[in-house]
XYZ file of C-alpha atoms in Angstrom:
591
model
C -12.181 33.010 21.288
C -15.521 32.314 19.298
C -18.401 31.734 21.390
C -20.208 28.537 20.776
C -23.403 30.550 19.548
C -21.683 33.547 17.738
C -22.187 33.941 14.172
C -18.623 32.929 12.600
C -19.344 35.425 9.776
C -19.750 35.191 6.003
C -16.346 33.196 4.763
C -13.992 34.425 2.044
C -14.707 31.866 -0.900
C -12.611 33.237 -3.641
C -9.591 31.051 -2.801
C -8.105 29.117 -0.178
C -5.576 32.279 0.360
C -8.579 34.605 0.833
C -9.958 32.239 3.067
C -7.020 31.852 5.226
C -7.198 35.567 5.503
C -10.380 36.119 6.360
C -9.627 34.033 9.123
C -6.609 36.292 10.476
C -9.614 39.422 9.862
C -11.797 37.807 11.999
C -9.417 38.117 15.072
C -7.409 41.416 14.170
C -6.695 42.177 17.579
C -5.813 39.218 19.005
C -3.721 38.527 15.671
C -1.768 41.952 16.103
C -0.962 40.706 19.222
C 0.568 37.700 18.264
C 2.553 39.068 15.874
C 3.713 42.028 18.650
C 4.686 39.292 20.910
C 6.234 37.521 18.340
C 8.477 40.245 16.953
C 9.502 41.576 20.592
C 10.362 38.032 21.788
C 12.775 37.024 18.926
C 14.644 40.754 18.752
C 15.379 40.319 22.070
C 16.409 37.083 21.754
C 18.885 38.838 19.132
C 19.715 41.451 21.901
C 21.383 38.463 24.360
C 24.375 38.619 21.777
C 25.022 42.026 22.037
C 24.118 42.197 25.670
C 27.024 39.326 25.729
C 29.397 41.146 23.867
C 29.232 44.419 25.954
C 29.501 42.245 28.858
C 32.786 40.935 27.708
C 34.438 44.191 26.141
C 33.600 46.262 28.485
C 33.519 44.322 31.642
C 35.470 40.950 31.414
C 38.119 41.785 29.395
C 39.199 45.187 31.202
C 38.382 43.814 34.612
C 35.636 45.886 35.272
C 33.464 43.811 37.475
C 30.997 46.649 38.080
C 30.463 47.035 34.189
C 30.424 43.045 34.548
C 27.771 43.157 37.010
C 25.517 46.089 35.294
C 25.789 44.093 31.801
C 24.927 40.512 33.186
C 22.212 42.106 35.680
C 20.915 43.265 32.245
C 21.210 39.989 30.591
C 19.062 38.349 33.313
C 16.641 40.957 33.080
C 16.094 41.189 29.358
C 15.989 36.759 29.474
C 13.595 36.446 32.375
C 11.262 39.132 30.501
C 11.827 37.246 27.166
C 10.602 34.304 29.189
C 7.081 35.629 30.274
C 6.983 37.133 26.353
C 7.261 33.603 25.375
C 4.786 32.325 27.297
C 2.242 35.552 26.142
C 3.200 34.827 22.202
C 2.520 31.104 23.290
C -1.068 31.632 24.663
C -2.280 34.021 22.048
C -1.195 32.091 18.907
C -3.171 29.111 20.986
C -6.101 31.248 21.081
C -5.261 32.341 17.795
C -5.862 28.611 16.178
C -8.619 27.736 18.375
C -10.497 30.700 17.384
C -9.422 29.572 13.464
C -10.535 25.801 14.342
C -13.711 26.640 15.685
C -14.636 29.561 13.481
C -14.007 27.003 10.508
C -15.846 23.979 12.264
C -18.873 26.383 12.563
C -19.127 27.175 8.651
C -18.310 23.950 7.971
C -21.752 22.432 10.208
C -23.241 25.566 8.991
C -22.951 24.658 5.498
C -23.714 20.614 6.149
C -27.035 22.225 7.699
C -27.855 24.622 4.741
C -26.995 21.824 2.181
C -29.502 19.130 4.263
C -30.449 15.970 2.398
C -28.409 17.860 -0.895
C -25.326 17.287 0.888
C -24.850 13.140 0.253
C -25.648 13.927 -3.701
C -22.830 16.192 -3.862
C -19.996 15.143 -1.632
C -18.855 11.530 -0.196
C -19.077 11.298 3.502
C -15.475 10.534 3.790
C -14.487 13.871 1.974
C -16.712 15.579 4.753
C -15.246 13.447 7.556
C -11.705 14.509 6.224
C -12.594 18.477 6.072
C -14.007 18.363 9.801
C -11.039 15.609 11.385
C -7.791 16.461 9.547
C -8.277 19.937 7.279
C -9.869 21.992 9.605
C -6.694 21.105 12.150
C -4.269 22.066 9.305
C -5.798 25.196 8.732
C -5.664 26.837 11.986
C -2.169 25.336 12.460
C -0.830 27.016 9.307
C -2.039 30.684 11.214
C 0.854 30.380 13.035
C 2.679 32.640 10.632
C 1.412 35.446 11.795
C 3.009 35.167 14.963
C 6.654 33.737 14.828
C 5.981 34.647 11.250
C 6.140 38.208 11.379
C 8.116 38.004 14.687
C 10.976 36.469 12.405
C 11.494 39.244 10.043
C 11.164 41.950 12.718
C 14.254 39.975 14.382
C 16.009 39.183 10.675
C 15.971 43.275 9.979
C 16.926 44.138 13.414
C 19.862 41.825 13.295
C 20.898 42.757 9.995
C 21.289 45.934 11.506
C 23.274 45.302 14.173
C 25.530 43.379 12.036
C 26.203 46.774 9.740
C 27.546 48.063 13.026
C 30.225 45.252 13.594
C 31.221 44.500 9.957
C 29.382 45.665 6.921
C 30.838 42.376 5.020
C 29.108 40.374 7.490
C 26.065 42.145 6.813
C 25.983 41.819 3.601
C 26.657 38.160 3.669
C 23.824 37.364 6.466
C 21.597 40.002 4.228
C 22.325 37.535 1.405
C 22.648 33.996 2.494
C 19.446 34.003 4.362
C 17.293 34.601 1.473
C 19.225 32.253 -0.401
C 18.523 29.242 2.020
C 14.618 30.079 1.553
C 14.791 30.561 -1.883
C 16.421 26.642 -1.828
C 13.344 25.536 0.039
C 10.508 27.237 -1.659
C 10.253 24.318 -4.976
C 9.802 21.410 -2.342
C 6.866 23.888 -0.823
C 5.371 23.942 -4.314
C 6.194 20.189 -4.837
C 4.366 19.236 -1.600
C 1.424 20.825 -2.175
C 0.887 18.798 -4.981
C 1.656 15.470 -2.573
C -0.605 16.722 -0.081
C -3.807 17.648 -2.716
C -3.658 14.334 -3.699
C -2.861 12.270 -0.261
C -5.665 14.194 0.919
C -7.866 13.067 -2.010
C -7.132 9.270 -1.556
C -7.720 10.067 2.350
C -11.332 11.187 1.348
C -11.793 7.804 -0.669
C -10.348 5.650 2.095
C -12.508 7.178 4.804
C -15.654 6.890 2.667
C -15.111 3.094 1.978
C -14.355 2.630 5.760
C -17.659 3.910 6.326
C -19.271 1.894 3.647
C -17.619 -1.388 5.238
C -18.714 -0.572 9.155
C -22.048 0.044 8.117
C -22.461 -2.856 6.038
C -20.179 -5.193 7.237
C -23.079 -7.793 8.087
C -24.947 -7.470 4.968
C -21.316 -7.978 2.993
C -20.424 -11.112 4.851
C -24.381 -12.477 4.184
C -23.645 -11.880 0.570
C -20.237 -13.297 0.124
C -18.478 -9.876 -0.810
C -16.538 -8.946 2.309
C -13.853 -10.544 0.299
C -14.115 -8.167 -2.555
C -14.537 -5.386 -0.691
C -11.822 -5.682 1.910
C -9.518 -6.294 -1.207
C -10.717 -3.038 -2.605
C -10.180 -1.364 0.775
C -6.512 -2.924 0.884
C -5.736 -1.561 -2.634
C -6.950 1.689 -1.844
C -5.017 1.824 1.480
C -1.569 1.042 -0.147
C -2.100 3.351 -2.623
C -2.580 5.918 0.383
C 0.287 4.686 1.978
C 2.404 5.163 -1.115
C 1.071 8.490 -1.811
C 1.777 9.140 2.669
C 5.223 8.254 1.370
C 5.646 11.039 -1.139
C 4.636 13.150 1.076
C 6.760 12.326 4.326
C 9.634 12.559 1.476
C 8.774 15.842 0.571
C 8.087 17.182 4.016
C 11.696 15.002 5.726
C 13.822 17.238 2.696
C 11.751 20.046 3.579
C 12.277 19.907 7.629
C 15.758 18.815 6.956
C 16.863 22.000 4.916
C 15.071 24.196 7.257
C 17.396 22.768 9.916
C 20.167 22.018 8.227
C 21.058 25.112 6.196
C 20.799 27.550 8.619
C 23.215 25.747 10.795
C 25.339 25.259 7.866
C 25.417 29.215 6.915
C 25.995 29.881 10.946
C 29.107 28.137 10.842
C 30.411 29.978 7.431
C 29.542 33.269 8.869
C 31.344 32.631 12.598
C 34.798 30.842 10.704
C 34.680 34.607 8.133
C 34.095 36.521 11.852
C 36.950 34.514 13.455
C 39.031 35.465 10.671
C 37.916 39.009 10.892
C 38.694 38.721 14.682
C 42.322 36.936 14.128
C 43.076 40.059 11.369
C 41.649 42.828 14.420
C 39.404 43.901 12.290
C 36.519 43.405 15.029
C 37.077 42.198 18.842
C 36.406 39.338 20.279
C 33.305 40.668 22.144
C 32.165 41.212 18.395
C 32.872 37.807 17.240
C 30.854 36.394 20.355
C 28.238 38.293 19.098
C 28.383 37.665 15.829
C 27.937 34.058 16.796
C 25.249 34.996 18.930
C 23.293 36.718 15.942
C 23.494 34.192 13.576
C 22.837 31.447 16.004
C 19.497 33.247 16.838
C 18.975 34.003 13.160
C 18.498 29.948 13.199
C 15.285 30.393 14.753
C 13.758 32.605 12.609
C 14.815 31.073 9.237
C 13.681 27.932 10.334
C 10.055 29.331 11.189
C 10.063 31.009 8.214
C 10.380 27.408 6.323
C 8.126 25.886 9.173
C 5.142 28.906 8.364
C 6.110 27.926 4.461
C 5.527 24.028 5.284
C 2.404 24.890 7.574
C 0.812 27.353 4.845
C 1.692 25.276 1.824
C -0.448 22.129 3.745
C -3.000 24.916 5.171
C -4.032 26.281 1.603
C -4.772 22.622 0.604
C -6.931 22.141 2.977
C -8.351 25.128 2.661
C -9.065 24.603 -0.858
C -10.702 21.875 0.242
C -13.409 23.664 2.631
C -13.647 26.813 -0.091
C -14.864 24.111 -2.185
C -17.068 22.619 0.343
C -18.750 26.027 1.231
C -19.378 26.807 -2.691
C -21.818 23.614 -2.957
C -25.229 24.782 -3.000
C -28.437 23.156 -2.325
C -31.255 22.478 -4.691
C -32.467 25.908 -5.221
C -35.878 26.970 -4.383
C -38.012 28.437 -6.850
C -41.330 27.374 -6.047
C -43.674 30.416 -5.170
C -47.324 28.892 -4.826
C -48.885 27.214 -1.667
C -49.101 23.815 -1.257
C -52.539 22.108 -1.525
C -54.799 23.366 1.433
C -56.485 20.076 2.076
C -55.182 16.784 1.387
C -54.298 15.763 -2.196
C -52.536 13.100 -4.378
C -48.901 12.818 -5.144
C -48.187 11.818 -9.169
C -44.692 10.987 -10.364
C -45.021 11.022 -13.809
C -41.983 9.796 -14.557
C -42.802 6.165 -12.936
C -46.358 6.682 -12.936
C -46.509 6.377 -9.336
C -49.854 7.864 -7.896
C -50.436 8.109 -4.620
C -53.851 8.905 -3.313
C -54.666 11.045 0.129
C -55.401 9.105 3.154
C -54.387 5.847 1.736
C -51.188 3.625 2.911
C -49.713 3.063 -0.121
C -46.664 0.061 -1.272
C -44.051 0.955 -3.565
C -42.382 -2.602 -4.857
C -39.419 -3.078 -7.278
C -37.469 -5.491 -8.811
C -34.484 -3.135 -8.072
C -34.967 -1.335 -4.717
C -33.297 1.503 -5.720
C -36.030 2.081 -8.072
C -38.524 2.371 -5.707
C -36.124 5.177 -3.689
C -35.672 6.915 -6.523
C -39.942 7.777 -6.687
C -39.738 8.499 -3.234
C -36.791 11.325 -3.669
C -39.230 12.274 -6.465
C -42.107 12.562 -4.699
C -40.433 13.920 -1.187
C -38.958 16.627 -3.674
C -34.754 15.414 -3.113
C -34.465 15.342 -6.668
C -35.494 17.840 -9.626
C -38.741 15.928 -11.163
C -41.926 16.847 -12.632
C -43.853 15.202 -9.691
C -47.009 17.108 -8.731
C -49.353 17.172 -5.601
C -52.646 18.202 -6.157
C -51.940 18.926 -9.525
C -49.467 21.543 -9.199
C -45.535 20.941 -9.456
C -43.925 20.007 -6.180
C -40.709 22.561 -8.007
C -43.329 25.232 -8.491
C -44.609 24.767 -4.308
C -41.997 26.609 -1.507
C -39.645 24.103 0.014
C -40.787 24.864 3.420
C -44.169 24.464 3.070
C -43.258 20.450 1.477
C -40.450 20.023 4.270
C -43.699 20.711 7.033
C -46.333 18.411 5.397
C -44.360 15.694 3.850
C -41.585 13.438 5.734
C -39.097 11.394 4.266
C -37.929 8.731 6.777
C -34.890 6.642 5.599
C -34.359 3.063 7.149
C -30.574 4.496 7.621
C -30.894 7.986 8.273
C -29.013 9.595 11.196
C -29.440 8.980 15.236
C -27.484 11.954 16.812
C -26.116 11.035 20.201
C -27.998 12.258 23.440
C -30.970 10.614 25.504
C -33.213 8.108 23.750
C -36.334 10.666 24.024
C -33.900 13.507 22.132
C -33.204 10.687 19.470
C -36.870 10.076 19.249
C -37.891 13.746 19.787
C -36.901 16.039 22.128
C -39.322 16.845 24.988
C -41.660 20.357 24.029
C -44.471 21.903 25.890
C -47.952 21.089 25.261
C -48.678 24.503 23.064
C -45.438 23.453 20.890
C -46.514 19.729 19.876
C -47.161 19.141 16.495
C -49.841 16.355 17.386
C -51.126 17.359 20.718
C -52.984 13.739 20.739
C -51.914 10.295 19.576
C -52.239 9.774 15.470
C -55.389 9.115 14.464
C -56.893 5.431 15.562
C -53.937 5.436 18.027
C -54.413 4.680 21.612
C -52.011 5.635 24.645
C -50.053 2.482 26.207
C -48.558 2.670 29.386
C -48.637 6.325 29.845
C -49.029 7.806 33.682
C -52.244 10.284 34.066
C -50.551 12.911 34.960
C -48.524 12.438 31.405
C -47.789 15.720 29.304
C -49.473 15.383 25.428
C -46.108 15.357 24.006
C -44.831 12.090 26.345
C -48.196 10.359 25.421
C -47.433 10.753 21.587
C -43.816 9.471 22.447
C -45.604 6.184 23.894
C -47.818 5.668 20.961
C -45.065 5.948 18.292
C -42.765 3.638 20.289
C -46.176 1.007 20.733
C -46.756 1.319 17.035
C -43.062 0.940 16.147
C -42.957 -1.818 18.963
C -40.274 0.049 20.566
C -41.913 -0.347 24.037
C -39.390 -3.420 24.871
C -36.110 -1.210 24.044
C -37.172 1.384 26.418
C -37.891 -0.842 29.215
C -34.738 -2.741 28.579
C -32.377 0.255 29.178
C -31.300 1.379 32.723
C -32.843 4.768 32.498
C -35.353 4.222 30.002
C -36.276 7.126 27.639
C -33.309 8.852 29.760
C -30.945 6.522 29.006
C -27.609 8.164 27.208
C -27.564 6.624 23.930
C -23.920 6.703 21.741
C -24.121 8.353 17.912
C -26.206 6.453 15.675
C -27.272 4.201 18.870
C -24.604 2.019 18.227
C -25.290 0.381 21.787
C -28.335 -1.273 19.687
C -29.116 -4.050 17.226
C -29.687 -3.106 13.557
C -33.404 -4.116 13.925
C -33.500 -1.813 17.530
C -32.469 1.223 15.754
C -34.738 0.743 12.424
C -38.062 0.698 15.053
C -36.406 3.547 16.886
C -36.333 5.543 13.396
C -39.912 4.484 12.859
C -41.246 6.322 16.303
C -38.937 9.346 15.430
C -40.833 9.631 12.046
C -44.314 8.686 13.807
C -43.617 11.252 16.026
C -43.551 13.720 13.760
C -46.957 12.978 12.448
C -46.203 14.522 9.240
C -49.554 14.643 6.919
C -47.511 12.591 4.542
C -45.086 10.117 5.470
C -42.553 8.217 2.891
C -40.781 5.491 3.924
C -38.099 3.273 3.132
C -37.759 -0.466 3.895
C -39.335 0.518 7.422
C -39.052 -3.359 8.885
C -35.914 -4.512 6.432
C -34.236 -5.662 10.034
C -37.156 -6.966 11.767
C -37.765 -10.803 12.335
C -41.006 -11.762 11.172
C -43.064 -11.864 14.428
C -41.841 -8.081 15.198
C -42.496 -7.267 11.576
C -46.160 -8.026 11.594
C -46.753 -6.608 14.940
C -45.509 -3.396 13.072
C -47.341 -4.170 10.204
C -50.798 -4.034 11.609
C -50.391 -1.267 14.095
C -48.550 0.831 11.247
C -51.690 0.810 9.216
C -54.060 1.762 12.355
C -51.549 4.845 13.673
C -51.780 6.142 10.170
C -55.415 5.908 9.397
C -56.917 9.007 7.201
C -52.839 10.031 6.769
C -51.092 9.468 3.676
C -47.941 6.999 4.059
C -45.751 5.485 1.546
C -43.315 2.160 2.052
C -41.021 1.028 -0.205
C -40.854 -2.934 1.049
C -41.000 -6.248 -0.301
C -42.427 -8.133 2.417
C -45.764 -9.850 2.022
C -46.463 -9.241 5.981
C -46.365 -5.459 5.422
C -48.146 -5.321 1.705
C -50.921 -7.414 3.259
C -52.093 -4.585 5.474
C -51.616 -1.864 2.738
C -54.787 -0.243 0.811
C -52.528 0.017 -2.654
C -49.315 -2.014 -4.118
C -47.577 -0.588 -7.141
C -45.535 -3.296 -8.848
C -42.390 -1.152 -10.193
C -40.479 -2.873 -13.470
C -37.437 -1.068 -14.825
C -38.661 2.084 -12.579
C -41.970 2.254 -14.078
C -45.335 1.119 -12.745
C -46.258 -2.464 -14.406
C -49.256 -2.889 -12.540
C -51.291 -1.518 -9.237
C -53.759 -3.484 -7.010
C -54.409 -4.928 -3.882
C -51.734 -7.361 -2.651
C -53.788 -10.648 -3.284
C -54.905 -8.862 -6.715
C -51.379 -8.306 -8.135
C -50.226 -12.298 -6.452
C -53.208 -13.210 -8.496
C -52.262 -11.557 -11.437
C -49.100 -10.498 -12.084
C -46.516 -13.298 -12.404
C -43.341 -11.337 -11.521
C -44.928 -9.763 -8.706
C -45.837 -13.099 -7.235
C -42.437 -14.404 -7.797
C -40.500 -11.716 -6.132
C -42.803 -11.263 -2.746
C -43.026 -15.322 -2.418
C -39.338 -15.205 -2.615
C -39.208 -12.579 -0.217
C -41.582 -14.458 2.185
C -39.410 -17.765 2.253
C -36.535 -15.998 3.105
C -38.651 -14.356 6.223
C -39.501 -18.077 6.802
C -36.159 -19.307 7.041
């Protein structure tokens, strides 16, 4: 089975079918063993009626107890051996499925990491969750065909040969009848693929809506929009349920025909064999063997139908995975070096110019306009933004990521200890900043603290997050849930800010870093942020007067363009639109 740290390989992205074959080709010996165990197991199932017929014809009917004991012993031995084969077949196929599951998870996670910040711009979170949770499981389950599926084909051929020795007529009926049964189910499998594809797409939409609801329920309630979103969720849920009924209807017919048609076929063949036995064309033992052979074939036929059903669903899911794997991040065509010294950032689309070493605020009538500017300055969207006169797109992306950090107020917080969530412990030689940020002092740091520990304490102090650590049972070693769900919204926001400050980038771009904080805590953060980032370029998007009052420069954006620039107090005196926007925010903070 694939190791957690092993390279999963390069998946075949040409089609869903080729991706499934790639999963098989990555574990050929295990798949071959599964096919071998499945084939021998099913063939020995077919051998049971043969041994039973010999026990009847050679022992029971003539009264030869020795022959009866011999064939009965052989029957017991074959049954015991086949039980062991069944166990090995199941174990092997379980490993095949688990390998496919883990391998798909690794390539999906690897692709998500490769896309990075570009992922949300190309695929919704709901679809990614659906791929990671549902599609991966379905894909691994579809690989059942390499074990029982191959065994069913081999067993079918062996039984056909055995039936020829009993009665050519019955052999012809079986050889023609089984393919007819499979063909009758085939059209339903095609219909199932279409229904399953639509169901998966609707499921992704609904999953995304659930995530939006969970993340913004408090905000929606405050704005009075909870009912509207709940109604939309209810409609989407009903559509998904109706589509689920359609998928279930086709599935039920597939499964019913997969069991019912072989059983009906068994009755027809048994009736035909009984007539031949009554006419003396075959013996009683052969009649028993014919019944046993056809009864055994019910299993392979059911496996075929089930494999067709699983492959049909697996193809749908594999196509979704392949579509995800084909996504490409923003192309890195930059070849030039970043400025060797602190330089200005400039966004010609909005007119925003960020001078080095200053705390700059972006205030917009529509918050999305300010976020769009930050995205361009951080090179998360294509633009003509420049850094030191050089277009960001012409600079090597790794240099930009090493020196410019964008901190979103809703960025992910991964499960683990609080220390790991803020920034994993590293040796002194690996710290990005061995000393606290400029202008900051260490607070409550032990005398023998490592440089990284000191920097962590400083970042927590700047973000006014020390009380969070003190309230936790194990301090920084306290285990935190994913997205820090065991903290309040304001606490999570301070932890995110502390994480960004600990990284100590040359240029820090922050989106609404204090929007969820109370006025007192926000004022504390505003006082400390400017001191901690003194001499470092920092950009904040905000409408909070508490934070704006501590900034060096404010750009007021109207319809995505700079309408006015200056200090906070200058804009209050000269720009009515800015004054109205900020004063409204101040009134809400007082309330």
